[in-house]
mmCIF file with all atom_site columns, C-alpha atoms and ligand atoms in Angstrom:
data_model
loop_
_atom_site.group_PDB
_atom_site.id
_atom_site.type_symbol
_atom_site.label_atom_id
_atom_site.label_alt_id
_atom_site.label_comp_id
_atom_site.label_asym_id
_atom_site.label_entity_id
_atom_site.label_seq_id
_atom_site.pdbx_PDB_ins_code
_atom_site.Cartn_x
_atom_site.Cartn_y
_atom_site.Cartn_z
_atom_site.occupancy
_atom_site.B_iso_or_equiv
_atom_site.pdbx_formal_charge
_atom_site.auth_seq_id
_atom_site.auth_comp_id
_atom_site.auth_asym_id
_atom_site.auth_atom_id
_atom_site.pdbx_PDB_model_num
ATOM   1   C  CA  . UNK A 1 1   ? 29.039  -13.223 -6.642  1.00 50.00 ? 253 UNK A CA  1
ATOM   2   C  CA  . UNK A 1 2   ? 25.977  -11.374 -8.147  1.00 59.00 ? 254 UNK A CA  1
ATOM   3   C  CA  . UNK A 1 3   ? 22.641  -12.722 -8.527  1.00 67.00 ? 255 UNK A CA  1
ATOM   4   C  CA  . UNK A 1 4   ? 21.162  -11.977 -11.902 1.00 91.00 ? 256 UNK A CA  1
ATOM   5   C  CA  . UNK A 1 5   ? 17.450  -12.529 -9.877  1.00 96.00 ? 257 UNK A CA  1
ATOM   6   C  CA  . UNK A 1 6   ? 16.608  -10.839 -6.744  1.00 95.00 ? 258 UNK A CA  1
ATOM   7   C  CA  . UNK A 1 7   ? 13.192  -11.711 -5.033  1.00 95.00 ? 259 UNK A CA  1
ATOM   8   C  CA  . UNK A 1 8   ? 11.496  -9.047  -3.138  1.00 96.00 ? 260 UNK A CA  1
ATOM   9   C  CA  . UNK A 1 9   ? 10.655  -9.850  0.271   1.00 94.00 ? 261 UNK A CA  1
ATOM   10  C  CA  . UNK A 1 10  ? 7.311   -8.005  0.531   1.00 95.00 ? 262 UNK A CA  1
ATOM   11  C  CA  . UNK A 1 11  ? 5.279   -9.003  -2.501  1.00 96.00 ? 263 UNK A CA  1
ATOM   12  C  CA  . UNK A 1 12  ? 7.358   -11.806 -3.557  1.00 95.00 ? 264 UNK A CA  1
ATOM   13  C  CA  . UNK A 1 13  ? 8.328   -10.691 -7.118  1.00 96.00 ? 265 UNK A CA  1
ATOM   14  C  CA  . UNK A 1 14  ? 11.723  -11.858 -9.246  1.00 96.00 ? 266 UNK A CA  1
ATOM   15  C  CA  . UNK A 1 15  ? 13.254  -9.044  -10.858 1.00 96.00 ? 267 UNK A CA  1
ATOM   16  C  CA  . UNK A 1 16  ? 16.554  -8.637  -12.647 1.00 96.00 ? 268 UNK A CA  1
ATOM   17  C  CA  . UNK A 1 17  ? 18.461  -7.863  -10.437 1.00 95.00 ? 269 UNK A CA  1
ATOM   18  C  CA  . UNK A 1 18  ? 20.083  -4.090  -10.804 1.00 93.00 ? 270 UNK A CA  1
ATOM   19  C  CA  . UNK A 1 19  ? 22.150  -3.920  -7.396  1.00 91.00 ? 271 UNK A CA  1
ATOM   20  C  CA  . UNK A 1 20  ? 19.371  -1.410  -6.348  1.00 92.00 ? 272 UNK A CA  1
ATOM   21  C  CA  . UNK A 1 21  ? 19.725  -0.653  -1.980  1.00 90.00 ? 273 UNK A CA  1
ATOM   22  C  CA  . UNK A 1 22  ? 16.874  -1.566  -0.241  1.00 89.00 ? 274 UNK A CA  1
ATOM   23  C  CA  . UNK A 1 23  ? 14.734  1.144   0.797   1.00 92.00 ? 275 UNK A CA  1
ATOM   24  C  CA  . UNK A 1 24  ? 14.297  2.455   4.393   1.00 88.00 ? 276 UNK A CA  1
ATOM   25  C  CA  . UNK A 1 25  ? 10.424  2.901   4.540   1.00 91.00 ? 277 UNK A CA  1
ATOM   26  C  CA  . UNK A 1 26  ? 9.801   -0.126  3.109   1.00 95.00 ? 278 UNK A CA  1
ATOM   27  C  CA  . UNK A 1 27  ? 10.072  -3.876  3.290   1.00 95.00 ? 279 UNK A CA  1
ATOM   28  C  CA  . UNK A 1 28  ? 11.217  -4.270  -0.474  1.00 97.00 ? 280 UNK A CA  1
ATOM   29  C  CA  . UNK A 1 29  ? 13.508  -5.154  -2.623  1.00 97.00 ? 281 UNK A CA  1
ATOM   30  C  CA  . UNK A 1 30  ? 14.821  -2.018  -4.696  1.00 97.00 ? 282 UNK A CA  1
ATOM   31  C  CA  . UNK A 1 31  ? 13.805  -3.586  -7.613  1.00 97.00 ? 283 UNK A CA  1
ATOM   32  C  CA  . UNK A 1 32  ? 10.304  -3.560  -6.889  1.00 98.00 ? 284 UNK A CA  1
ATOM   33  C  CA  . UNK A 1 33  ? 10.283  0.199   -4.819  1.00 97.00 ? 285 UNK A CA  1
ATOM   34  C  CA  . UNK A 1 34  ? 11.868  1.179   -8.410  1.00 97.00 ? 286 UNK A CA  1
ATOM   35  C  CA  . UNK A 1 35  ? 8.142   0.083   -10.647 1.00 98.00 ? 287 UNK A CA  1
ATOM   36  C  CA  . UNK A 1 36  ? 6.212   1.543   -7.560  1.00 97.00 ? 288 UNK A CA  1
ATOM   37  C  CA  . UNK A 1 37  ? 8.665   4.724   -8.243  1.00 96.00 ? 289 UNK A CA  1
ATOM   38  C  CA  . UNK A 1 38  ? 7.343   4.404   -12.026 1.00 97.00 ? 290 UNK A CA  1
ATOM   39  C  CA  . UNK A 1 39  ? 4.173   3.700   -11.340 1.00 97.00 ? 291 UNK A CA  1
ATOM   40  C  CA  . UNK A 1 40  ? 3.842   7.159   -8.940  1.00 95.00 ? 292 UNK A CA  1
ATOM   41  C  CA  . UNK A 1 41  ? 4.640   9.117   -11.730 1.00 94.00 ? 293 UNK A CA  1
ATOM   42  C  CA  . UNK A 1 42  ? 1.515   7.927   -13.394 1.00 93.00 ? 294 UNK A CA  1
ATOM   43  C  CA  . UNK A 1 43  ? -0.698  8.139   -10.460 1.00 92.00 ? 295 UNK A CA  1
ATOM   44  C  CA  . UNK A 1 44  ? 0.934   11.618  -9.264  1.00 88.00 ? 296 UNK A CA  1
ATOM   45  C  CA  . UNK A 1 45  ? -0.043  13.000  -12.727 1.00 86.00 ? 297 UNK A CA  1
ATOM   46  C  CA  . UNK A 1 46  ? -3.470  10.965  -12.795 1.00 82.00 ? 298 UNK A CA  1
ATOM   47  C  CA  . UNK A 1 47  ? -6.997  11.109  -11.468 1.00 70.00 ? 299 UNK A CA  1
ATOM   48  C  CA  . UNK A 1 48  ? -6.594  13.770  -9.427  1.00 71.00 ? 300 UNK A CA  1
ATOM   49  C  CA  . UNK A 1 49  ? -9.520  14.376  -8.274  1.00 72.00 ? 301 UNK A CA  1
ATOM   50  C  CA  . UNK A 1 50  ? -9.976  10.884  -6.655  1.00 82.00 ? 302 UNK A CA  1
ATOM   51  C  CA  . UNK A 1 51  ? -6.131  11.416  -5.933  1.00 91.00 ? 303 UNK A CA  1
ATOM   52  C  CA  . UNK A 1 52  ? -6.016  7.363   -6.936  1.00 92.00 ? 304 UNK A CA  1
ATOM   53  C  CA  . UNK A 1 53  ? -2.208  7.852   -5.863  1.00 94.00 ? 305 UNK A CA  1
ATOM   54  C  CA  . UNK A 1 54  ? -3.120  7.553   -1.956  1.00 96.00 ? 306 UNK A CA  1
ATOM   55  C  CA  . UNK A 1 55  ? -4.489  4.083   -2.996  1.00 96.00 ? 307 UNK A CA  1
ATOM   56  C  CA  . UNK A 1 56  ? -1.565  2.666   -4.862  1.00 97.00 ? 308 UNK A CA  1
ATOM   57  C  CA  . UNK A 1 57  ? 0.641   3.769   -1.994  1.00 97.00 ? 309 UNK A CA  1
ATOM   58  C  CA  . UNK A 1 58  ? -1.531  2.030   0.924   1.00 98.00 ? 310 UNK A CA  1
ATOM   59  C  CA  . UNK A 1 59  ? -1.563  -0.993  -1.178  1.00 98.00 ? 311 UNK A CA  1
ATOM   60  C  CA  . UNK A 1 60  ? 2.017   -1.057  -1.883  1.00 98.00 ? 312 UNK A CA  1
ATOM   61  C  CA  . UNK A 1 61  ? 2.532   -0.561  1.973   1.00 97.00 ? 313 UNK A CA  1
ATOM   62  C  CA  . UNK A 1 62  ? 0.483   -3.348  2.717   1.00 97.00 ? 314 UNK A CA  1
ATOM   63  C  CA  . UNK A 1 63  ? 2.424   -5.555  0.835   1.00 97.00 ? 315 UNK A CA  1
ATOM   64  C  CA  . UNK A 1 64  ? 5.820   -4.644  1.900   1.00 97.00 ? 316 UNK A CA  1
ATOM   65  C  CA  . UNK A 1 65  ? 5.278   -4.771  5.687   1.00 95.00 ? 317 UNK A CA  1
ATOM   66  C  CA  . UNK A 1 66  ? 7.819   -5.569  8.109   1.00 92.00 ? 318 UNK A CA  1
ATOM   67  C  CA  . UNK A 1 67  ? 12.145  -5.064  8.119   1.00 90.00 ? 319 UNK A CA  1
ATOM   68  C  CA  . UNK A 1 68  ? 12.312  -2.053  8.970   1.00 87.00 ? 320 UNK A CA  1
ATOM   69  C  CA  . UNK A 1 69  ? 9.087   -0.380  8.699   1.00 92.00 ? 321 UNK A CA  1
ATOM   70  C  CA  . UNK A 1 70  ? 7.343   1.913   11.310  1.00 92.00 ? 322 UNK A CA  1
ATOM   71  C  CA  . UNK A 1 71  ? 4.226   0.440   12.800  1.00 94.00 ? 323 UNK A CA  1
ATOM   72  C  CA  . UNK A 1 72  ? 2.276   3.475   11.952  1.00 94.00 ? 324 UNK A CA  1
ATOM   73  C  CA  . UNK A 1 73  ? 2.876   3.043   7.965   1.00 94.00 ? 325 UNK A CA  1
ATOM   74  C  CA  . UNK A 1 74  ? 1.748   -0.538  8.024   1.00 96.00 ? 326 UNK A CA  1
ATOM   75  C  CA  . UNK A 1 75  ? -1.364  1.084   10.227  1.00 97.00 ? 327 UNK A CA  1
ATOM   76  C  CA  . UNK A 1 76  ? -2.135  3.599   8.162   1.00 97.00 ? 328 UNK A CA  1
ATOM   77  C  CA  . UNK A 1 77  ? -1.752  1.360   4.989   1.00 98.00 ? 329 UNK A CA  1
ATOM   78  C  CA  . UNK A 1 78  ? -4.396  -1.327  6.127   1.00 98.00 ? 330 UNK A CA  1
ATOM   79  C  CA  . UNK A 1 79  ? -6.717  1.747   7.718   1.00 98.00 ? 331 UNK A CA  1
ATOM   80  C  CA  . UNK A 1 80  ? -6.631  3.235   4.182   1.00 98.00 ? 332 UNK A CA  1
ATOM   81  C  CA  . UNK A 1 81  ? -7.266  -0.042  2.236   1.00 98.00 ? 333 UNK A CA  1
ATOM   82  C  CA  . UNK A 1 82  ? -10.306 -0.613  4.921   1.00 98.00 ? 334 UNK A CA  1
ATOM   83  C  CA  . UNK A 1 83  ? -11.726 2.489   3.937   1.00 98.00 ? 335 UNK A CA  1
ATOM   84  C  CA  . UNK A 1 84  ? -11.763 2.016   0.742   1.00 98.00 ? 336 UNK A CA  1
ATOM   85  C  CA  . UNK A 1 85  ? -12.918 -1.316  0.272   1.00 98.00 ? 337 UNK A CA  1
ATOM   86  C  CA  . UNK A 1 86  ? -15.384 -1.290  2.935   1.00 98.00 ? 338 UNK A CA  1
ATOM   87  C  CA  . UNK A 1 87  ? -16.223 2.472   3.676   1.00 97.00 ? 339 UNK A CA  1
ATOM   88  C  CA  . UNK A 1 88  ? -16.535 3.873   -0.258  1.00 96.00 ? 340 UNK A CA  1
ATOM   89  C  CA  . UNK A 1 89  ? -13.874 6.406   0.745   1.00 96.00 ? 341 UNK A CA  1
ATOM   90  C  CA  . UNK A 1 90  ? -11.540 8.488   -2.201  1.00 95.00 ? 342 UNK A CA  1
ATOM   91  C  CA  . UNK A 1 91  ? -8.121  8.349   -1.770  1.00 95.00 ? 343 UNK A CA  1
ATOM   92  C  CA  . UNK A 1 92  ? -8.683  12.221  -1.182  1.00 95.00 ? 344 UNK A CA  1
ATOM   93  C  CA  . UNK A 1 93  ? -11.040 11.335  1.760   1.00 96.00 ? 345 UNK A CA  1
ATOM   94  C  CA  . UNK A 1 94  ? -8.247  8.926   2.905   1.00 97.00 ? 346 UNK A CA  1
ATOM   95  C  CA  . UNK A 1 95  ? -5.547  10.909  2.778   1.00 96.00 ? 347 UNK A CA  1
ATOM   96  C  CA  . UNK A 1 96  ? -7.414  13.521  5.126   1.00 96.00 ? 348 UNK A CA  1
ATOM   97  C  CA  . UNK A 1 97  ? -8.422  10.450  7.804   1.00 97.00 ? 349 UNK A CA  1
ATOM   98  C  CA  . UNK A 1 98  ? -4.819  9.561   8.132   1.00 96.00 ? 350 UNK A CA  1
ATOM   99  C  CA  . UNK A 1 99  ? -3.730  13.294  9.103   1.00 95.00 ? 351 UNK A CA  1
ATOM   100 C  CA  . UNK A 1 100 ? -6.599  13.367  11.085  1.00 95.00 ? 352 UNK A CA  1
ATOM   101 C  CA  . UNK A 1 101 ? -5.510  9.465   12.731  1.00 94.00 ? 353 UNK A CA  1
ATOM   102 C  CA  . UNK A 1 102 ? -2.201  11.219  13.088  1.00 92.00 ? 354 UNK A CA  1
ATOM   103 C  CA  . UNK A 1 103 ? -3.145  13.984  15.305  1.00 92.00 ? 355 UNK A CA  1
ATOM   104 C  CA  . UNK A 1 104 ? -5.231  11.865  17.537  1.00 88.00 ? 356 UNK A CA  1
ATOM   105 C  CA  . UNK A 1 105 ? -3.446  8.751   18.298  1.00 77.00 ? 357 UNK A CA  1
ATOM   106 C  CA  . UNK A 1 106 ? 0.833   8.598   18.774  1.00 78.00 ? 358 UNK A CA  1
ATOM   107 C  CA  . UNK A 1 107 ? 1.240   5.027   19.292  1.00 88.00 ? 359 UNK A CA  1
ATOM   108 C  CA  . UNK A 1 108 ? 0.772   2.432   16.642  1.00 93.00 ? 360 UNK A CA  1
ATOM   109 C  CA  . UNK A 1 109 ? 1.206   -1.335  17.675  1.00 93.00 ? 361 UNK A CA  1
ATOM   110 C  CA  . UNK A 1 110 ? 3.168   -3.999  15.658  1.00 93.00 ? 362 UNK A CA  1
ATOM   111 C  CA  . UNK A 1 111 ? 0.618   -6.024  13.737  1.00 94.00 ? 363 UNK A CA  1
ATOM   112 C  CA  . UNK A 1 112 ? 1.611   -9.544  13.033  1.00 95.00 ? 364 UNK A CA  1
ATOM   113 C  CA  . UNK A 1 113 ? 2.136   -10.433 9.144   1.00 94.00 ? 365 UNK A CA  1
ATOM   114 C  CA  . UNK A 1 114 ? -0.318  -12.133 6.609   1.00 93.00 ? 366 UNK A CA  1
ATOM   115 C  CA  . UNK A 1 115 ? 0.995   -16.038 6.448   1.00 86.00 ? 367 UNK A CA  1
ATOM   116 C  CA  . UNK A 1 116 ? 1.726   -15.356 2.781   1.00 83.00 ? 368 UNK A CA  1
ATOM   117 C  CA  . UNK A 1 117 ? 2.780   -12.827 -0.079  1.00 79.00 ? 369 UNK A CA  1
ATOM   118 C  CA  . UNK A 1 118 ? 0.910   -12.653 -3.656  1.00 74.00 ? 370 UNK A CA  1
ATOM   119 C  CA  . UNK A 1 119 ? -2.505  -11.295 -5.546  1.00 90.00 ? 371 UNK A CA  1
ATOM   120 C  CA  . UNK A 1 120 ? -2.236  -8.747  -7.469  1.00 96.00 ? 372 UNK A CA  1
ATOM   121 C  CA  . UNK A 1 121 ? 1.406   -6.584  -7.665  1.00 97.00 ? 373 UNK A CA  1
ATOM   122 C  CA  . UNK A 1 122 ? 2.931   -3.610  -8.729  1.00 98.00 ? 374 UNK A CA  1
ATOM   123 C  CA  . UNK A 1 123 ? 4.310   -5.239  -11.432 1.00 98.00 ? 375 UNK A CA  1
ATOM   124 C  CA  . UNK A 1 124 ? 0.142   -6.026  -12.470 1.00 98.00 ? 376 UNK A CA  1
ATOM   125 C  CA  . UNK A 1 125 ? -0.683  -2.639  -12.237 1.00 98.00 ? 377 UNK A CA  1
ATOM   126 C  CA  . UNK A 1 126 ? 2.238   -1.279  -14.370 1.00 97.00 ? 378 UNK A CA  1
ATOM   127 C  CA  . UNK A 1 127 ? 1.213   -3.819  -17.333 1.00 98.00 ? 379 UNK A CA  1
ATOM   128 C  CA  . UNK A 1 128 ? -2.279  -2.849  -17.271 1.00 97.00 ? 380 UNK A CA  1
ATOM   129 C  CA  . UNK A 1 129 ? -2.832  -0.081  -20.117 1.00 96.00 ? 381 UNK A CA  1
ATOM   130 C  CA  . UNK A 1 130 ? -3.091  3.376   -18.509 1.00 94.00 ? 382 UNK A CA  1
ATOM   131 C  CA  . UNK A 1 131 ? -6.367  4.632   -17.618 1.00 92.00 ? 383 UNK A CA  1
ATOM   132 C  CA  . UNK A 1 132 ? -9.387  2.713   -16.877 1.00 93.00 ? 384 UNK A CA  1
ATOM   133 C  CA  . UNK A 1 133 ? -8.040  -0.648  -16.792 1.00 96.00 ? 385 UNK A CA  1
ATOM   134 C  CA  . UNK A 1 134 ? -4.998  0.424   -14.755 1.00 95.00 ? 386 UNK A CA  1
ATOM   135 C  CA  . UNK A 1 135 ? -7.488  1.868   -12.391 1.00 94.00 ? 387 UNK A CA  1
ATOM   136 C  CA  . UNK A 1 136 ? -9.387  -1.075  -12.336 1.00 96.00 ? 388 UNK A CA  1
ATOM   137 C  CA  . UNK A 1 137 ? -5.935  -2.964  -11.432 1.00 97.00 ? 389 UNK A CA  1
ATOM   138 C  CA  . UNK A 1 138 ? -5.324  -0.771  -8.853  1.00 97.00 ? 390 UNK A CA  1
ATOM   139 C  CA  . UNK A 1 139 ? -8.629  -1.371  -7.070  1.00 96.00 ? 391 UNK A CA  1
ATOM   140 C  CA  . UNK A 1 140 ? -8.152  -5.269  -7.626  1.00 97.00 ? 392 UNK A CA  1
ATOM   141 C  CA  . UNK A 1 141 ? -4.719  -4.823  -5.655  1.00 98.00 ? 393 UNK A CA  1
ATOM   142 C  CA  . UNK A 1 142 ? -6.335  -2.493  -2.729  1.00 98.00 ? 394 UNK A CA  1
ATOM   143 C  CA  . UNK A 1 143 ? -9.237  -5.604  -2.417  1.00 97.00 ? 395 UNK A CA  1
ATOM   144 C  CA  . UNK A 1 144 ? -6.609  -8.254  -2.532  1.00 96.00 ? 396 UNK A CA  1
ATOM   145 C  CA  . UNK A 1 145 ? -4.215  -6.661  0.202   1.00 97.00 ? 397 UNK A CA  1
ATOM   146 C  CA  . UNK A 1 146 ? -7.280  -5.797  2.478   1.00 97.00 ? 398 UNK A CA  1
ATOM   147 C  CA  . UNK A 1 147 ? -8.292  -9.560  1.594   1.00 96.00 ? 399 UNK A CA  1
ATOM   148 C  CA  . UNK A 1 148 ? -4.703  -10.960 2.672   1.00 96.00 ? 400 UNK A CA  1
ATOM   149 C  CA  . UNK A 1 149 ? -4.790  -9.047  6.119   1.00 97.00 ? 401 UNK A CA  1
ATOM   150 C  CA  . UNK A 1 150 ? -7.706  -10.362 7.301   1.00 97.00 ? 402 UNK A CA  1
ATOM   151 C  CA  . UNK A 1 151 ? -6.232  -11.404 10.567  1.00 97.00 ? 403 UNK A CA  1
ATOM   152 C  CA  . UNK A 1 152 ? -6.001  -7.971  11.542  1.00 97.00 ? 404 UNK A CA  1
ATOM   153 C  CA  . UNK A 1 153 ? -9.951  -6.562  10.019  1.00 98.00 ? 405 UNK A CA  1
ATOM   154 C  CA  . UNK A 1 154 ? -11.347 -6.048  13.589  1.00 98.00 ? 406 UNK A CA  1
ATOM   155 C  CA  . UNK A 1 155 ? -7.865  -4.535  14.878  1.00 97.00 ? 407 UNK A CA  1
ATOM   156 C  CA  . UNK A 1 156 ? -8.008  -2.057  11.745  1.00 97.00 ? 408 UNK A CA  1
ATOM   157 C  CA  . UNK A 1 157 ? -11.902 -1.112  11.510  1.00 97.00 ? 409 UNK A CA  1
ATOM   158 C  CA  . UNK A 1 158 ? -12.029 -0.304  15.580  1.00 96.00 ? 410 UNK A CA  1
ATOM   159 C  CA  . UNK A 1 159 ? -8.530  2.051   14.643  1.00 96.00 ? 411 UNK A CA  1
ATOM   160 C  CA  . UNK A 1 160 ? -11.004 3.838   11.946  1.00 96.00 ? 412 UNK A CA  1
ATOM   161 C  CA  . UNK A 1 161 ? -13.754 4.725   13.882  1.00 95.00 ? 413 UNK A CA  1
ATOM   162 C  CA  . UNK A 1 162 ? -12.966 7.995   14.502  1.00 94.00 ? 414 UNK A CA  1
ATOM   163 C  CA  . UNK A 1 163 ? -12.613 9.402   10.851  1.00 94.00 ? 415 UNK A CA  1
ATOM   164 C  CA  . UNK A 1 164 ? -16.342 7.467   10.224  1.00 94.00 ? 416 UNK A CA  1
ATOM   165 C  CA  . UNK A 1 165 ? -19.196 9.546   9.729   1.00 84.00 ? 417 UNK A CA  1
ATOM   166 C  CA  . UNK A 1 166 ? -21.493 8.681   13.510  1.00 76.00 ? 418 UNK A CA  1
HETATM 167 ZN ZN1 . ZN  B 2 .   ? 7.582   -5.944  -3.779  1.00 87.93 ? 527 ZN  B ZN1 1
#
């Protein structure tokens, strides 16, 4: 019998359910990886410059930890959100730390889940009008992942000291 909700098991959201596979790189329903999906378009084609896009997909990756996800996307997701929220870094600048992260280190450890889902979701961000505000939401959502891992903030800032300045 088909369920006409289906929750997704990263962030926690009900959507209608539309029979959607999970996806393989993340711990989501398909429901949910389908507004991140809409919500790229907007961030591919926006703020360039800042390349906001890096931050929406660190946050998302955050959030949908665990199943089958490699230990080195949940890394680089929380080393990205750190950056951010703590180091004043563009998603530009982040992008470039994680290739750099990437050729210096090869193994990534399994870091233990946040107790809880919620804050802010892709669904948020989508309803916020595009532009400033959706910016804004997508900021709030980096700052309330980073918030939610806090368990793991020494682990993550000693993993980004090499792509900080000395
Ligand atoms: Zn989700």
């Amino acid at each position: 019998m088909k369920h006409s909700i289906v929750k997704c098991p990263g962030c926690g959201l009900l959507l209608p359910n539309r029979s959607y596979e999970e996806p393989l790189r993340f711990h989501a329903s398909g429901e949910c990886m389908e507004l991140y999906h809409q919500l790229s378009v907007y961030t591919s084609a926006h703020g360039y410059e800042a390349f906001i896009h890096q931050l929406a997909l660190d946050a998302y990756g955050a959030q949908h930890c665990g199943g089958g996800m490699r230990p080195i996307t949940a890394a680089f997701s929380l080393i990205g959100l750190y950056l951010v929220v703590e180091r004043g870094f563009t998603g530009r600048q982040v992008q470039q730390a994680h290739m750099e992260l990437g050729r210096l280190k090869a193994d990534w450890p399994e870091l233990a889940l946040p107790p809880s889902s919620g804050g802010v979701t892709v669904q948020d961000v989508l309803q916020a009008e595009p532009g400033a505000a959706r910016d804004a939401k997508i900021q709030a959502w980096v700052r309330s992942e980073w918030d939610r891992w806090a368990h793991v903030h020494d682990w993550v800032k000693e993993a980004a000291k090499p792509v900080l300045p000395a």
